[in-house]
């Protein structure tokens, strides 16, 4: 069995077991199943795996960006790649939320619904935009790395790469070293991925076991509109954008991006998925590492189409429940705020809710309203993160294609990059 199939089997079995534990009431708070299996074994395995992925993010981004900048070879190309990906990321996010709001408004989501008092939700402090911009330049790069702050890390790594380019010959040994380090990190991704099927099983079983099914039913309308908007974005908007801007086949793309989506779904974190996205985009879709090393971590940080969609749907839902009228200006503000917020916040689990509280404050919706959708947010987070990561891969492919940095042979070859992680590890030991 290939690794992807094994992971998908893990997802499926995880859902089955999680549902069984949830529906049979075995997950009661003080029961042994909850203590030792769900919060014990599943939690430990899942967390170790996510840690394993996160462990690779900072060194992988650092070395692959250095290689990327040196591979791109000159500053004007670098600027072009940066500019194109930024514009495409912003454009797709804006379209995503506009479509989501239109869909939610047209079905009148939340109108006439009554809810008992919302569970309280207190928003975390969000940094002001000026601070976000200032912090792109790290006063201490090691600290930025230690905290896993992506934008300052990207900034620092690009600067190292640019300086190496400017030094020319002299830096050749360091360039070679960075290339080897990058390969080592990629090999480590393969090793960590070997345990993915079991870890994904544990992560999914835990999430599903804990998900209150009654909540899901109570919020069925919200969930249905949100999932439809996410699917429309993934299957139509993004695929039309891909075809229009690059001429690449959406069918092949959708087939190949599956593994990255599964990891995004199980970890609910675009950041933790960077190693897998990078691997998928370069090895399966044929994007040159020089471009991917830049567009993937950049996208994981600033591009959140799925999260923006959730914000659009949630805004309409809660405004209607509270009987508040936002009007066209209100919705335009929501679109602008969501796009801006996605730039300043990192792709980690649950960050969408923080962004949502920012949006609500701006348009004058009650922040406690977020309490209403809290119960299903973990599941929604998993789904929207898969969409976020797909958006990163779409933009990476478009930018690479436009720069002549996409290997069409690899893209069209359905077997390219399908390696069984285990056989790879064993073969090379
Ligand atoms: N978990 C999402 C991500 O990492 C962000 C969010 O929607 O909360 O992309």
Short mmCIF file of C-alpha atoms and ligand atoms in Angstrom, two decimals:
data_model
loop_
_atom_site.label_atom_id
_atom_site.label_comp_id
_atom_site.label_asym_id
_atom_site.label_seq_id
_atom_site.Cartn_x
_atom_site.Cartn_y
_atom_site.Cartn_z
CA UNK A 1 0.00 0.00 0.00
CA UNK A 2 1.29 3.49 -0.74
CA UNK A 3 1.68 5.92 2.12
CA UNK A 4 -1.23 8.08 0.95
CA UNK A 5 -3.58 5.09 0.92
CA UNK A 6 -2.40 4.08 4.38
CA UNK A 7 -3.03 7.60 5.67
CA UNK A 8 -6.51 7.63 4.13
CA UNK A 9 -7.25 4.29 5.79
CA UNK A 10 -6.07 5.91 9.05
CA UNK A 11 -8.51 8.79 8.53
CA UNK A 12 -11.38 6.43 7.82
CA UNK A 13 -10.73 4.12 10.77
CA UNK A 14 -10.17 7.15 13.01
CA UNK A 15 -13.57 8.56 12.09
CA UNK A 16 -15.25 5.19 12.68
CA UNK A 17 -13.65 4.66 16.08
CA UNK A 18 -14.20 8.29 17.12
CA UNK A 19 -17.87 8.08 16.18
CA UNK A 20 -18.23 4.82 18.07
CA UNK A 21 -16.66 6.27 21.22
CA UNK A 22 -18.78 9.40 20.96
CA UNK A 23 -22.10 7.78 20.22
CA UNK A 24 -21.74 4.97 22.74
CA UNK A 25 -21.07 7.50 25.48
CA UNK A 26 -17.72 5.87 26.24
CA UNK A 27 -16.02 9.27 26.29
CA UNK A 28 -17.56 10.40 29.56
CA UNK A 29 -15.19 12.78 31.33
CA UNK A 30 -13.97 10.51 34.13
CA UNK A 31 -14.26 7.17 32.32
CA UNK A 32 -11.11 5.17 31.67
CA UNK A 33 -11.57 5.32 27.88
CA UNK A 34 -11.39 9.08 28.03
CA UNK A 35 -8.50 9.16 30.49
CA UNK A 36 -6.29 6.45 29.02
CA UNK A 37 -7.27 6.16 25.39
CA UNK A 38 -8.68 9.45 24.05
CA UNK A 39 -6.81 11.88 26.28
CA UNK A 40 -4.01 9.40 26.88
CA UNK A 41 -2.82 7.23 24.00
CA UNK A 42 -4.42 9.15 21.10
CA UNK A 43 -3.38 12.49 22.51
CA UNK A 44 0.23 11.40 23.04
CA UNK A 45 0.67 9.79 19.62
CA UNK A 46 -1.05 12.66 17.81
CA UNK A 47 0.85 15.32 19.69
CA UNK A 48 4.21 13.61 19.14
CA UNK A 49 3.56 13.46 15.43
CA UNK A 50 2.51 17.10 15.22
CA UNK A 51 5.60 18.01 17.24
CA UNK A 52 7.67 15.98 14.77
CA UNK A 53 6.30 18.02 11.89
CA UNK A 54 6.69 21.31 13.73
CA UNK A 55 10.24 20.34 14.65
CA UNK A 56 11.09 20.44 10.95
CA UNK A 57 9.35 23.69 10.04
CA UNK A 58 11.93 26.26 11.15
CA UNK A 59 15.11 24.55 9.84
CA UNK A 60 13.33 23.47 6.68
CA UNK A 61 12.04 26.96 5.91
CA UNK A 62 15.43 28.48 6.73
CA UNK A 63 17.55 26.20 4.56
CA UNK A 64 15.09 25.81 1.73
CA UNK A 65 14.58 29.58 1.49
CA UNK A 66 18.32 30.15 1.33
CA UNK A 67 18.56 27.55 -1.44
CA UNK A 68 15.51 29.10 -3.07
CA UNK A 69 16.93 32.62 -3.16
CA UNK A 70 20.28 31.36 -4.42
CA UNK A 71 18.47 29.17 -6.96
CA UNK A 72 16.38 32.08 -8.23
CA UNK A 73 19.67 33.79 -8.80
CA UNK A 74 18.78 37.48 -9.02
CA UNK A 75 16.87 40.09 -7.13
CA UNK A 76 14.48 41.18 -9.84
CA UNK A 77 13.18 37.61 -10.29
CA UNK A 78 12.87 37.29 -6.53
CA UNK A 79 10.85 40.51 -6.38
CA UNK A 80 8.64 39.30 -9.21
CA UNK A 81 7.96 35.95 -7.53
CA UNK A 82 7.21 37.73 -4.26
CA UNK A 83 4.93 40.30 -5.87
CA UNK A 84 3.00 37.76 -7.93
CA UNK A 85 2.42 35.40 -5.03
CA UNK A 86 1.35 38.22 -2.72
CA UNK A 87 -1.21 39.53 -5.22
CA UNK A 88 -2.57 36.07 -5.98
CA UNK A 89 -2.84 35.21 -2.29
CA UNK A 90 -4.76 38.40 -1.55
CA UNK A 91 -6.97 38.04 -4.60
CA UNK A 92 -8.00 34.44 -3.85
CA UNK A 93 -8.73 35.28 -0.21
CA UNK A 94 -10.90 38.26 -1.19
CA UNK A 95 -12.86 36.17 -3.71
CA UNK A 96 -13.23 33.40 -1.12
CA UNK A 97 -14.87 35.58 1.48
CA UNK A 98 -17.00 37.50 -1.02
CA UNK A 99 -18.46 34.22 -2.33
CA UNK A 100 -18.97 32.95 1.23
CA UNK A 101 -20.86 36.08 2.30
CA UNK A 102 -23.03 36.00 -0.83
CA UNK A 103 -23.90 32.36 -0.25
CA UNK A 104 -24.73 32.85 3.43
CA UNK A 105 -26.80 35.99 2.75
CA UNK A 106 -28.68 34.39 -0.13
CA UNK A 107 -29.80 31.42 1.99
CA UNK A 108 -30.58 33.74 4.91
CA UNK A 109 -28.35 31.78 7.28
CA UNK A 110 -29.35 32.22 10.92
CA UNK A 111 -32.55 34.11 10.20
CA UNK A 112 -35.32 33.19 12.60
CA UNK A 113 -33.03 30.99 14.70
CA UNK A 114 -33.16 31.13 18.45
CA UNK A 115 -30.32 30.07 20.66
CA UNK A 116 -30.05 29.73 24.36
CA UNK A 117 -27.57 32.05 25.97
CA UNK A 118 -24.26 31.68 24.15
CA UNK A 119 -21.38 30.05 25.93
CA UNK A 120 -19.09 32.86 26.84
CA UNK A 121 -16.20 33.62 24.58
CA UNK A 122 -13.47 35.99 25.52
CA UNK A 123 -11.26 37.13 22.71
CA UNK A 124 -7.52 37.14 22.98
CA UNK A 125 -5.73 40.40 22.36
CA UNK A 126 -4.89 40.90 18.72
CA UNK A 127 -1.77 42.86 17.82
CA UNK A 128 -2.32 46.15 15.97
CA UNK A 129 -1.40 46.17 12.29
CA UNK A 130 1.54 48.52 12.83
CA UNK A 131 3.06 46.02 15.23
CA UNK A 132 2.59 43.18 12.76
CA UNK A 133 4.42 45.18 10.10
CA UNK A 134 7.24 46.23 12.45
CA UNK A 135 7.72 42.65 13.63
CA UNK A 136 8.43 41.42 10.12
CA UNK A 137 11.97 42.59 10.85
CA UNK A 138 13.15 40.44 13.76
CA UNK A 139 15.22 42.20 16.39
CA UNK A 140 16.52 38.78 17.31
CA UNK A 141 16.38 36.13 14.56
CA UNK A 142 17.15 33.29 16.97
CA UNK A 143 14.21 34.31 19.10
CA UNK A 144 11.97 34.47 16.02
CA UNK A 145 13.10 30.94 15.16
CA UNK A 146 12.56 29.74 18.71
CA UNK A 147 9.02 31.15 18.68
CA UNK A 148 8.36 29.84 15.20
CA UNK A 149 7.37 33.32 14.00
CA UNK A 150 7.12 32.81 10.28
CA UNK A 151 7.21 36.29 8.75
CA UNK A 152 10.40 37.38 10.59
CA UNK A 153 11.95 33.99 9.86
CA UNK A 154 11.13 34.35 6.16
CA UNK A 155 12.52 37.88 6.16
CA UNK A 156 15.77 36.84 7.83
CA UNK A 157 16.28 33.78 5.62
CA UNK A 158 15.69 35.79 2.44
CA UNK A 159 18.18 38.39 3.62
CA UNK A 160 20.79 35.68 4.28
CA UNK A 161 20.13 34.29 0.79
CA UNK A 162 20.39 37.72 -0.84
CA UNK A 163 23.66 38.44 0.95
CA UNK A 164 25.02 35.11 -0.23
CA UNK A 165 24.01 35.96 -3.78
CA UNK A 166 25.78 39.29 -3.49
CA UNK A 167 28.93 37.65 -2.16
CA UNK A 168 29.09 35.42 -5.22
CA UNK A 169 31.92 32.85 -5.41
CA UNK A 170 32.95 33.34 -1.82
CA UNK A 171 29.71 31.92 -0.47
CA UNK A 172 29.69 28.82 -2.70
CA UNK A 173 30.67 26.40 0.12
CA UNK A 174 27.84 27.77 2.26
CA UNK A 175 25.38 27.42 -0.63
CA UNK A 176 26.47 23.78 -1.03
CA UNK A 177 26.11 23.29 2.73
CA UNK A 178 22.61 24.77 2.70
CA UNK A 179 21.65 22.48 -0.19
CA UNK A 180 22.83 19.43 1.73
CA UNK A 181 21.08 20.64 4.90
CA UNK A 182 17.91 21.08 2.86
CA UNK A 183 18.14 17.52 1.57
CA UNK A 184 18.68 16.25 5.10
CA UNK A 185 15.57 18.08 6.27
CA UNK A 186 13.56 16.66 3.38
CA UNK A 187 14.74 13.18 4.33
CA UNK A 188 13.62 13.84 7.88
CA UNK A 189 10.17 14.74 6.57
CA UNK A 190 10.07 11.30 4.96
CA UNK A 191 11.02 9.64 8.24
CA UNK A 192 8.38 11.52 10.25
CA UNK A 193 5.80 10.74 7.59
CA UNK A 194 6.38 7.02 8.02
CA UNK A 195 4.37 7.10 11.24
CA UNK A 196 1.70 9.34 9.72
CA UNK A 197 -1.00 6.67 9.18
CA UNK A 198 -1.04 5.79 12.90
CA UNK A 199 -0.76 9.37 14.06
CA UNK A 200 -3.50 10.55 11.73
CA UNK A 201 -5.71 7.74 13.00
CA UNK A 202 -5.09 8.90 16.60
CA UNK A 203 -5.62 12.60 15.82
CA UNK A 204 -8.88 12.01 13.98
CA UNK A 205 -10.25 9.48 16.46
CA UNK A 206 -9.63 11.95 19.29
CA UNK A 207 -11.24 14.90 17.51
CA UNK A 208 -14.30 12.93 16.43
CA UNK A 209 -14.70 11.29 19.86
CA UNK A 210 -14.73 14.69 21.50
CA UNK A 211 -16.94 16.44 19.01
CA UNK A 212 -20.38 16.92 20.42
CA UNK A 213 -22.65 15.47 17.79
CA UNK A 214 -25.68 17.27 19.20
CA UNK A 215 -23.89 20.52 18.64
CA UNK A 216 -23.20 19.55 15.09
CA UNK A 217 -26.90 18.93 14.54
CA UNK A 218 -27.92 22.15 16.27
CA UNK A 219 -25.51 24.05 14.08
CA UNK A 220 -26.25 21.97 10.99
CA UNK A 221 -27.26 24.98 8.89
CA UNK A 222 -24.06 26.85 9.74
CA UNK A 223 -21.94 23.78 9.10
CA UNK A 224 -23.71 23.02 5.81
CA UNK A 225 -23.29 26.55 4.41
CA UNK A 226 -19.69 26.75 5.57
CA UNK A 227 -18.72 23.39 4.12
CA UNK A 228 -20.49 24.22 0.84
CA UNK A 229 -18.65 27.53 0.58
CA UNK A 230 -15.35 25.76 1.29
CA UNK A 231 -16.06 23.15 -1.38
CA UNK A 232 -17.11 25.79 -3.92
CA UNK A 233 -13.84 27.57 -3.30
CA UNK A 234 -11.71 24.45 -3.54
CA UNK A 235 -13.41 22.82 -6.51
CA UNK A 236 -14.45 25.85 -8.54
CA UNK A 237 -12.81 29.15 -7.65
CA UNK A 238 -9.31 27.80 -7.05
CA UNK A 239 -9.47 25.40 -9.98
CA UNK A 240 -10.72 28.13 -12.35
CA UNK A 241 -7.93 30.41 -11.14
CA UNK A 242 -5.41 27.59 -11.67
CA UNK A 243 -6.62 26.83 -15.20
CA UNK A 244 -6.95 30.50 -16.16
CA UNK A 245 -3.56 31.64 -14.93
CA UNK A 246 -1.47 28.57 -15.70
CA UNK A 247 -3.37 26.28 -18.05
CA UNK A 248 -2.56 23.34 -15.74
CA UNK A 249 -5.04 20.51 -15.32
CA UNK A 250 -7.26 20.91 -12.23
CA UNK A 251 -7.99 17.16 -12.17
CA UNK A 252 -4.33 16.27 -11.80
CA UNK A 253 -3.91 18.99 -9.20
CA UNK A 254 -6.81 17.77 -7.09
CA UNK A 255 -5.55 14.20 -7.19
CA UNK A 256 -2.02 15.12 -6.19
CA UNK A 257 -2.81 17.64 -3.48
CA UNK A 258 -4.73 15.08 -1.44
CA UNK A 259 -1.87 14.10 0.84
CA UNK A 260 -1.17 17.70 1.88
CA UNK A 261 -4.90 18.17 2.49
CA UNK A 262 -5.06 15.13 4.72
CA UNK A 263 -2.20 16.43 6.87
CA UNK A 264 -3.71 19.90 7.03
CA UNK A 265 -7.00 18.31 8.03
CA UNK A 266 -5.48 16.19 10.78
CA UNK A 267 -3.25 18.88 12.25
CA UNK A 268 -5.50 21.92 11.64
CA UNK A 269 -2.34 23.90 11.10
CA UNK A 270 -0.97 25.22 7.82
CA UNK A 271 2.33 25.87 9.55
CA UNK A 272 2.78 22.33 10.79
CA UNK A 273 1.84 21.12 7.30
CA UNK A 274 4.61 23.17 5.59
CA UNK A 275 6.98 20.16 5.34
CA UNK A 276 4.29 18.06 3.65
CA UNK A 277 3.08 20.89 1.40
CA UNK A 278 6.63 21.63 0.31
CA UNK A 279 7.24 17.97 -0.45
CA UNK A 280 3.95 17.62 -2.37
CA UNK A 281 4.41 20.81 -4.36
CA UNK A 282 7.99 20.04 -5.39
CA UNK A 283 7.97 16.26 -5.79
CA UNK A 284 4.38 15.68 -6.97
CA UNK A 285 3.52 18.89 -8.82
CA UNK A 286 6.99 19.59 -10.19
CA UNK A 287 7.38 23.11 -8.80
CA UNK A 288 11.03 24.10 -8.60
CA UNK A 289 12.32 24.30 -5.05
CA UNK A 290 13.53 27.86 -5.69
CA UNK A 291 9.94 29.03 -6.07
CA UNK A 292 8.22 26.62 -3.68
CA UNK A 293 10.60 27.35 -0.81
CA UNK A 294 9.36 30.91 -0.99
CA UNK A 295 5.68 30.59 -1.88
CA UNK A 296 4.79 27.73 0.49
CA UNK A 297 5.89 29.17 3.87
CA UNK A 298 4.75 32.61 2.72
CA UNK A 299 1.34 31.19 1.84
CA UNK A 300 1.05 29.24 5.09
CA UNK A 301 1.40 32.54 6.89
CA UNK A 302 -0.48 35.06 4.80
CA UNK A 303 -2.93 33.01 2.76
CA UNK A 304 -6.04 31.74 4.49
CA UNK A 305 -8.87 31.32 2.05
CA UNK A 306 -10.69 28.75 4.16
CA UNK A 307 -10.39 30.86 7.28
CA UNK A 308 -11.72 33.91 5.45
CA UNK A 309 -14.68 31.85 4.25
CA UNK A 310 -15.45 30.84 7.83
CA UNK A 311 -15.35 34.49 8.85
CA UNK A 312 -17.77 35.48 6.12
CA UNK A 313 -20.25 32.74 6.95
CA UNK A 314 -19.94 33.26 10.71
CA UNK A 315 -20.50 37.01 10.37
CA UNK A 316 -23.73 36.57 8.44
CA UNK A 317 -24.88 33.79 10.78
CA UNK A 318 -24.33 35.70 13.98
CA UNK A 319 -25.54 39.03 12.62
CA UNK A 320 -28.81 37.36 11.64
CA UNK A 321 -29.20 35.56 14.95
CA UNK A 322 -28.79 38.82 16.82
CA UNK A 323 -31.03 40.54 14.27
CA UNK A 324 -28.35 43.05 13.28
CA UNK A 325 -28.19 44.56 9.83
CA UNK A 326 -24.67 44.98 8.45
CA UNK A 327 -25.41 46.42 5.04
CA UNK A 328 -23.11 46.52 2.04
CA UNK A 329 -20.53 48.74 3.76
CA UNK A 330 -20.46 46.40 6.74
CA UNK A 331 -19.77 43.39 4.52
CA UNK A 332 -17.10 45.24 2.55
CA UNK A 333 -15.42 46.03 5.86
CA UNK A 334 -15.60 42.35 6.78
CA UNK A 335 -13.89 41.42 3.49
CA UNK A 336 -11.15 43.98 3.94
CA UNK A 337 -10.57 43.09 7.59
CA UNK A 338 -10.42 39.37 6.91
CA UNK A 339 -7.89 39.79 4.13
CA UNK A 340 -5.73 42.04 6.29
CA UNK A 341 -6.08 39.78 9.32
CA UNK A 342 -4.97 36.75 7.32
CA UNK A 343 -1.70 38.52 6.53
CA UNK A 344 -0.88 39.29 10.12
CA UNK A 345 -1.76 35.97 11.73
CA UNK A 346 0.06 32.67 11.52
CA UNK A 347 -1.48 29.42 10.28
CA UNK A 348 -1.93 27.61 13.56
CA UNK A 349 -4.98 25.86 15.01
CA UNK A 350 -7.84 28.06 16.10
CA UNK A 351 -6.35 31.32 14.95
CA UNK A 352 -9.42 31.88 12.78
CA UNK A 353 -11.47 32.62 15.88
CA UNK A 354 -9.06 35.32 16.98
CA UNK A 355 -9.30 36.88 13.56
CA UNK A 356 -13.06 36.62 13.75
CA UNK A 357 -13.14 38.55 17.01
CA UNK A 358 -11.11 41.27 15.31
CA UNK A 359 -13.63 41.44 12.47
CA UNK A 360 -16.60 41.48 14.86
CA UNK A 361 -15.17 44.33 16.89
CA UNK A 362 -14.62 46.30 13.72
CA UNK A 363 -18.18 45.95 12.44
CA UNK A 364 -19.81 46.16 15.84
CA UNK A 365 -21.06 42.59 16.24
CA UNK A 366 -21.08 41.10 19.75
CA UNK A 367 -17.86 39.13 20.26
CA UNK A 368 -19.63 36.74 22.69
CA UNK A 369 -21.61 35.57 19.67
CA UNK A 370 -18.55 33.55 18.71
CA UNK A 371 -19.43 31.29 21.64
CA UNK A 372 -22.29 29.95 19.51
CA UNK A 373 -20.03 28.39 16.92
CA UNK A 374 -17.25 27.38 19.29
CA UNK A 375 -18.41 23.79 19.69
CA UNK A 376 -17.97 22.87 16.05
CA UNK A 377 -14.97 25.06 15.39
CA UNK A 378 -12.34 22.36 15.73
CA UNK A 379 -13.92 20.31 12.95
CA UNK A 380 -14.42 23.41 10.83
CA UNK A 381 -10.80 24.38 11.52
CA UNK A 382 -9.64 21.04 10.15
CA UNK A 383 -11.65 21.44 6.96
CA UNK A 384 -10.74 25.09 6.35
CA UNK A 385 -7.03 24.40 6.93
CA UNK A 386 -7.15 21.83 4.11
CA UNK A 387 -8.56 24.60 1.89
CA UNK A 388 -5.90 27.06 3.09
CA UNK A 389 -3.13 24.66 2.14
CA UNK A 390 -4.71 23.91 -1.25
CA UNK A 391 -4.70 27.65 -1.96
CA UNK A 392 -0.98 27.80 -1.14
CA UNK A 393 -0.31 24.99 -3.59
CA UNK A 394 -2.43 26.56 -6.35
CA UNK A 395 -0.58 29.87 -6.12
CA UNK A 396 2.79 28.09 -5.96
CA UNK A 397 1.97 26.20 -9.16
CA UNK A 398 0.75 29.33 -10.98
CA UNK A 399 3.78 31.39 -10.00
CA UNK A 400 6.18 28.56 -10.88
CA UNK A 401 4.49 28.01 -14.25
CA UNK A 402 4.69 31.70 -15.11
CA UNK A 403 8.39 31.73 -14.23
CA UNK A 404 9.16 28.62 -16.27
CA UNK A 405 9.96 26.81 -13.02
CA UNK A 406 7.40 24.04 -13.23
CA UNK A 407 8.42 20.66 -14.57
CA UNK A 408 5.48 19.65 -16.77
CA UNK A 409 6.76 16.07 -16.96
CA UNK A 410 6.48 15.72 -13.19
CA UNK A 411 3.10 17.48 -13.05
CA UNK A 412 1.55 15.21 -15.66
CA UNK A 413 3.12 12.02 -14.34
CA UNK A 414 0.58 10.51 -11.96
CA UNK A 415 3.25 8.45 -10.21
CA UNK A 416 5.79 11.25 -9.71
CA UNK A 417 6.87 11.57 -6.12
CA UNK A 418 4.76 8.66 -4.90
CA UNK A 419 7.27 6.96 -2.71
CA UNK A 420 6.51 4.74 0.15
CA UNK A 421 8.21 6.45 3.06
CA UNK A 422 9.13 3.21 4.76
CA UNK A 423 10.82 1.62 1.78
CA UNK A 424 12.72 4.85 1.27
CA UNK A 425 14.00 4.86 4.80
CA UNK A 426 15.01 1.21 4.76
CA UNK A 427 16.61 1.41 1.33
CA UNK A 428 18.90 4.17 2.40
CA UNK A 429 19.92 3.01 5.84
N1 LIG B 1 -5.88 26.54 11.42
C1 LIG B 1 -5.83 27.42 10.30
C2 LIG B 1 -4.52 27.29 9.59
O1 LIG B 1 -3.54 26.89 10.14
C3 LIG B 1 -6.09 28.83 10.70
C4 LIG B 1 -7.49 28.94 11.23
O2 LIG B 1 -8.40 29.02 10.41
O3 LIG B 1 -7.70 28.89 12.43
O4 LIG B 1 -4.42 27.59 8.43
#
